[in-house]
Amino acid sequence: MTNPTGESLITIRQLCQIVPKSKATIYRWVKAGLFPQPIKVNNSTFWKSSDISAWIAEQTTANTAQI
């Protein structure tokens, strides 16, 4: 799915494949401010693909800096 700006939107099921964590963990991270906030479209929850890509890049950078 894409939003009106043409950006891809990711469902929780797709997100769990990209970030190999459970739904509960992802929602816990969102609540703790450790993961990008989802957006609501009608009655569904999505994440912007750009937010997820930026989060992954940030995690990769943080992990590389610790080595």
mmCIF file of N, CA and C in Angstrom:
data_model
loop_
_atom_site.group_PDB
_atom_site.id
_atom_site.type_symbol
_atom_site.label_atom_id
_atom_site.label_comp_id
_atom_site.label_asym_id
_atom_site.label_seq_id
_atom_site.Cartn_x
_atom_site.Cartn_y
_atom_site.Cartn_z
ATOM 1 N N MET A 1 0.846 -1.176 0.000
ATOM 2 C CA MET A 1 0.000 0.000 0.000
ATOM 3 C C MET A 1 0.893 1.241 0.000
ATOM 4 N N THR A 2 0.390 2.305 -0.599
ATOM 5 C CA THR A 2 1.121 3.572 -0.595
ATOM 6 C C THR A 2 0.216 4.668 -0.040
ATOM 7 N N ASN A 3 0.835 5.688 0.527
ATOM 8 C CA ASN A 3 0.051 6.814 1.022
ATOM 9 C C ASN A 3 -0.083 7.846 -0.091
ATOM 10 N N PRO A 4 -0.815 8.941 0.133
ATOM 11 C CA PRO A 4 -1.020 9.929 -0.938
ATOM 12 C C PRO A 4 0.264 10.534 -1.498
ATOM 13 N N THR A 5 1.342 10.529 -0.735
ATOM 14 C CA THR A 5 2.604 11.068 -1.245
ATOM 15 C C THR A 5 3.382 10.039 -2.056
ATOM 16 N N GLY A 6 2.856 8.827 -2.167
ATOM 17 C CA GLY A 6 3.512 7.784 -2.944
ATOM 18 C C GLY A 6 4.458 6.918 -2.140
ATOM 19 N N GLU A 7 4.560 7.174 -0.834
ATOM 20 C CA GLU A 7 5.452 6.381 0.005
ATOM 21 C C GLU A 7 4.795 5.049 0.374
ATOM 22 N N SER A 8 5.591 4.002 0.426
ATOM 23 C CA SER A 8 5.074 2.688 0.789
ATOM 24 C C SER A 8 4.731 2.631 2.266
ATOM 25 N N LEU A 9 3.654 1.935 2.551
ATOM 26 C CA LEU A 9 3.228 1.707 3.924
ATOM 27 C C LEU A 9 3.355 0.224 4.225
ATOM 28 N N ILE A 10 3.781 -0.097 5.438
ATOM 29 C CA ILE A 10 4.075 -1.473 5.836
ATOM 30 C C ILE A 10 3.111 -1.904 6.928
ATOM 31 N N THR A 11 2.534 -3.073 6.780
ATOM 32 C CA THR A 11 1.652 -3.615 7.810
ATOM 33 C C THR A 11 2.491 -4.250 8.916
ATOM 34 N N ILE A 12 1.861 -4.552 10.035
ATOM 35 C CA ILE A 12 2.583 -5.200 11.131
ATOM 36 C C ILE A 12 3.110 -6.571 10.701
ATOM 37 N N ARG A 13 2.359 -7.283 9.908
ATOM 38 C CA ARG A 13 2.808 -8.598 9.429
ATOM 39 C C ARG A 13 4.075 -8.462 8.587
ATOM 40 N N GLN A 14 4.093 -7.487 7.688
ATOM 41 C CA GLN A 14 5.280 -7.247 6.867
ATOM 42 C C GLN A 14 6.443 -6.775 7.730
ATOM 43 N N LEU A 15 6.127 -5.926 8.703
ATOM 44 C CA LEU A 15 7.156 -5.394 9.596
ATOM 45 C C LEU A 15 7.835 -6.502 10.393
ATOM 46 N N CYS A 16 7.063 -7.480 10.830
ATOM 47 C CA CYS A 16 7.626 -8.603 11.591
ATOM 48 C C CYS A 16 8.568 -9.449 10.733
ATOM 49 N N GLN A 17 8.429 -9.390 9.427
ATOM 50 C CA GLN A 17 9.347 -10.089 8.538
ATOM 51 C C GLN A 17 10.620 -9.271 8.321
ATOM 52 N N ILE A 18 10.478 -7.954 8.299
ATOM 53 C CA ILE A 18 11.630 -7.076 8.098
ATOM 54 C C ILE A 18 12.475 -6.998 9.367
ATOM 55 N N VAL A 19 11.800 -6.767 10.483
ATOM 56 C CA VAL A 19 12.445 -6.699 11.799
ATOM 57 C C VAL A 19 12.022 -7.978 12.516
ATOM 58 N N PRO A 20 12.865 -8.967 12.573
ATOM 59 C CA PRO A 20 12.438 -10.286 13.079
ATOM 60 C C PRO A 20 12.132 -10.290 14.583
ATOM 61 N N LYS A 21 11.063 -9.581 14.927
ATOM 62 C CA LYS A 21 10.579 -9.522 16.307
ATOM 63 C C LYS A 21 9.080 -9.744 16.290
ATOM 64 N N SER A 22 8.526 -10.073 17.432
ATOM 65 C CA SER A 22 7.088 -10.309 17.531
ATOM 66 C C SER A 22 6.323 -8.983 17.499
ATOM 67 N N LYS A 23 5.019 -9.091 17.237
ATOM 68 C CA LYS A 23 4.165 -7.907 17.272
ATOM 69 C C LYS A 23 4.245 -7.247 18.643
ATOM 70 N N ALA A 24 4.204 -8.054 19.684
ATOM 71 C CA ALA A 24 4.236 -7.520 21.052
ATOM 72 C C ALA A 24 5.505 -6.714 21.300
ATOM 73 N N THR A 25 6.636 -7.218 20.837
ATOM 74 C CA THR A 25 7.907 -6.509 21.026
ATOM 75 C C THR A 25 7.891 -5.187 20.273
ATOM 76 N N ILE A 26 7.425 -5.198 19.048
ATOM 77 C CA ILE A 26 7.384 -3.963 18.253
ATOM 78 C C ILE A 26 6.489 -2.931 18.926
ATOM 79 N N TYR A 27 5.303 -3.329 19.367
ATOM 80 C CA TYR A 27 4.408 -2.380 20.031
ATOM 81 C C TYR A 27 4.983 -1.898 21.366
ATOM 82 N N ARG A 28 5.702 -2.763 22.061
ATOM 83 C CA ARG A 28 6.367 -2.366 23.308
ATOM 84 C C ARG A 28 7.434 -1.308 23.015
ATOM 85 N N TRP A 29 8.223 -1.532 21.949
ATOM 86 C CA TRP A 29 9.237 -0.561 21.543
ATOM 87 C C TRP A 29 8.607 0.778 21.163
ATOM 88 N N VAL A 30 7.468 0.733 20.441
ATOM 89 C CA VAL A 30 6.773 1.965 20.060
ATOM 90 C C VAL A 30 6.370 2.724 21.321
ATOM 91 N N LYS A 31 5.771 2.021 22.265
ATOM 92 C CA LYS A 31 5.316 2.652 23.506
ATOM 93 C C LYS A 31 6.477 3.259 24.295
ATOM 94 N N ALA A 32 7.633 2.589 24.250
ATOM 95 C CA ALA A 32 8.821 3.076 24.977
ATOM 96 C C ALA A 32 9.579 4.160 24.205
ATOM 97 N N GLY A 33 9.154 4.452 22.979
ATOM 98 C CA GLY A 33 9.836 5.470 22.182
ATOM 99 C C GLY A 33 11.093 4.962 21.501
ATOM 100 N N LEU A 34 11.236 3.646 21.397
ATOM 101 C CA LEU A 34 12.426 3.046 20.789
ATOM 102 C C LEU A 34 12.233 2.674 19.323
ATOM 103 N N PHE A 35 11.022 2.856 18.811
ATOM 104 C CA PHE A 35 10.685 2.434 17.458
ATOM 105 C C PHE A 35 9.751 3.480 16.856
ATOM 106 N N PRO A 36 9.787 3.670 15.536
ATOM 107 C CA PRO A 36 8.928 4.682 14.909
ATOM 108 C C PRO A 36 7.438 4.460 15.209
ATOM 109 N N GLN A 37 6.732 5.559 15.338
ATOM 110 C CA GLN A 37 5.294 5.523 15.576
ATOM 111 C C GLN A 37 4.571 5.077 14.301
ATOM 112 N N PRO A 38 3.549 4.259 14.442
ATOM 113 C CA PRO A 38 2.737 3.882 13.277
ATOM 114 C C PRO A 38 1.758 4.999 12.938
ATOM 115 N N ILE A 39 1.140 4.876 11.792
ATOM 116 C CA ILE A 39 0.061 5.786 11.417
ATOM 117 C C ILE A 39 -1.204 4.960 11.234
ATOM 118 N N LYS A 40 -2.338 5.578 11.462
ATOM 119 C CA LYS A 40 -3.630 4.912 11.295
ATOM 120 C C LYS A 40 -4.250 5.372 9.980
ATOM 121 N N VAL A 41 -4.710 4.413 9.201
ATOM 122 C CA VAL A 41 -5.449 4.695 7.977
ATOM 123 C C VAL A 41 -6.744 3.900 8.102
ATOM 124 N N ASN A 42 -7.841 4.632 8.192
ATOM 125 C CA ASN A 42 -9.136 4.023 8.491
ATOM 126 C C ASN A 42 -9.012 3.263 9.802
ATOM 127 N N ASN A 43 -9.155 1.966 9.773
ATOM 128 C CA ASN A 43 -9.060 1.166 10.994
ATOM 129 C C ASN A 43 -7.801 0.309 11.011
ATOM 130 N N SER A 44 -6.859 0.617 10.140
ATOM 131 C CA SER A 44 -5.651 -0.191 10.018
ATOM 132 C C SER A 44 -4.420 0.593 10.470
ATOM 133 N N THR A 45 -3.401 -0.140 10.894
ATOM 134 C CA THR A 45 -2.159 0.456 11.369
ATOM 135 C C THR A 45 -1.038 0.144 10.384
ATOM 136 N N PHE A 46 -0.271 1.170 10.043
ATOM 137 C CA PHE A 46 0.841 1.031 9.107
ATOM 138 C C PHE A 46 2.047 1.804 9.612
ATOM 139 N N TRP A 47 3.204 1.441 9.086
ATOM 140 C CA TRP A 47 4.432 2.201 9.314
ATOM 141 C C TRP A 47 4.917 2.684 7.964
ATOM 142 N N LYS A 48 5.488 3.894 7.939
ATOM 143 C CA LYS A 48 6.066 4.412 6.704
ATOM 144 C C LYS A 48 7.383 3.692 6.455
ATOM 145 N N SER A 49 7.581 3.252 5.220
ATOM 146 C CA SER A 49 8.796 2.510 4.886
ATOM 147 C C SER A 49 10.049 3.356 5.131
ATOM 148 N N SER A 50 9.957 4.664 4.904
ATOM 149 C CA SER A 50 11.125 5.519 5.128
ATOM 150 C C SER A 50 11.491 5.572 6.608
ATOM 151 N N ASP A 51 10.492 5.567 7.500
ATOM 152 C CA ASP A 51 10.765 5.556 8.938
ATOM 153 C C ASP A 51 11.475 4.270 9.345
ATOM 154 N N ILE A 52 11.035 3.150 8.773
ATOM 155 C CA ILE A 52 11.638 1.858 9.117
ATOM 156 C C ILE A 52 13.058 1.775 8.567
ATOM 157 N N SER A 53 13.263 2.256 7.342
ATOM 158 C CA SER A 53 14.612 2.253 6.757
ATOM 159 C C SER A 53 15.567 3.108 7.587
ATOM 160 N N ALA A 54 15.094 4.269 8.032
ATOM 161 C CA ALA A 54 15.927 5.148 8.854
ATOM 162 C C ALA A 54 16.233 4.493 10.200
ATOM 163 N N TRP A 55 15.249 3.823 10.790
ATOM 164 C CA TRP A 55 15.456 3.153 12.076
ATOM 165 C C TRP A 55 16.499 2.035 11.930
ATOM 166 N N ILE A 56 16.400 1.251 10.867
ATOM 167 C CA ILE A 56 17.361 0.168 10.625
ATOM 168 C C ILE A 56 18.765 0.748 10.438
ATOM 169 N N ALA A 57 18.875 1.830 9.655
ATOM 170 C CA ALA A 57 20.184 2.461 9.446
ATOM 171 C C ALA A 57 20.751 2.972 10.770
ATOM 172 N N GLU A 58 19.901 3.532 11.605
ATOM 173 C CA GLU A 58 20.339 4.026 12.914
ATOM 174 C C GLU A 58 20.846 2.887 13.804
ATOM 175 N N GLN A 59 20.128 1.777 13.782
ATOM 176 C CA GLN A 59 20.534 0.621 14.583
ATOM 177 C C GLN A 59 21.854 0.055 14.084
ATOM 178 N N THR A 60 22.018 -0.001 12.781
ATOM 179 C CA THR A 60 23.247 -0.508 12.187
ATOM 180 C C THR A 60 24.417 0.384 12.557
ATOM 181 N N THR A 61 24.225 1.694 12.491
ATOM 182 C CA THR A 61 25.269 2.652 12.841
ATOM 183 C C THR A 61 25.626 2.529 14.326
ATOM 184 N N ALA A 62 24.610 2.423 15.167
ATOM 185 C CA ALA A 62 24.843 2.315 16.617
ATOM 186 C C ALA A 62 25.606 1.040 16.951
ATOM 187 N N ASN A 63 25.254 -0.059 16.309
ATOM 188 C CA ASN A 63 25.930 -1.331 16.566
ATOM 189 C C ASN A 63 27.365 -1.305 16.065
ATOM 190 N N THR A 64 27.616 -0.658 14.930
ATOM 191 C CA THR A 64 28.957 -0.563 14.374
ATOM 192 C C THR A 64 29.842 0.305 15.279
ATOM 193 N N ALA A 65 29.258 1.364 15.841
ATOM 194 C CA ALA A 65 30.022 2.263 16.707
ATOM 195 C C ALA A 65 30.440 1.579 17.990
ATOM 196 N N GLN A 66 29.706 0.571 18.449
ATOM 197 C CA GLN A 66 30.021 -0.117 19.694
ATOM 198 C C GLN A 66 31.158 -1.121 19.542
ATOM 199 N N ILE A 67 31.441 -1.488 18.323
ATOM 200 C CA ILE A 67 32.468 -2.521 18.095
ATOM 201 C C ILE A 67 33.846 -1.948 18.252
#
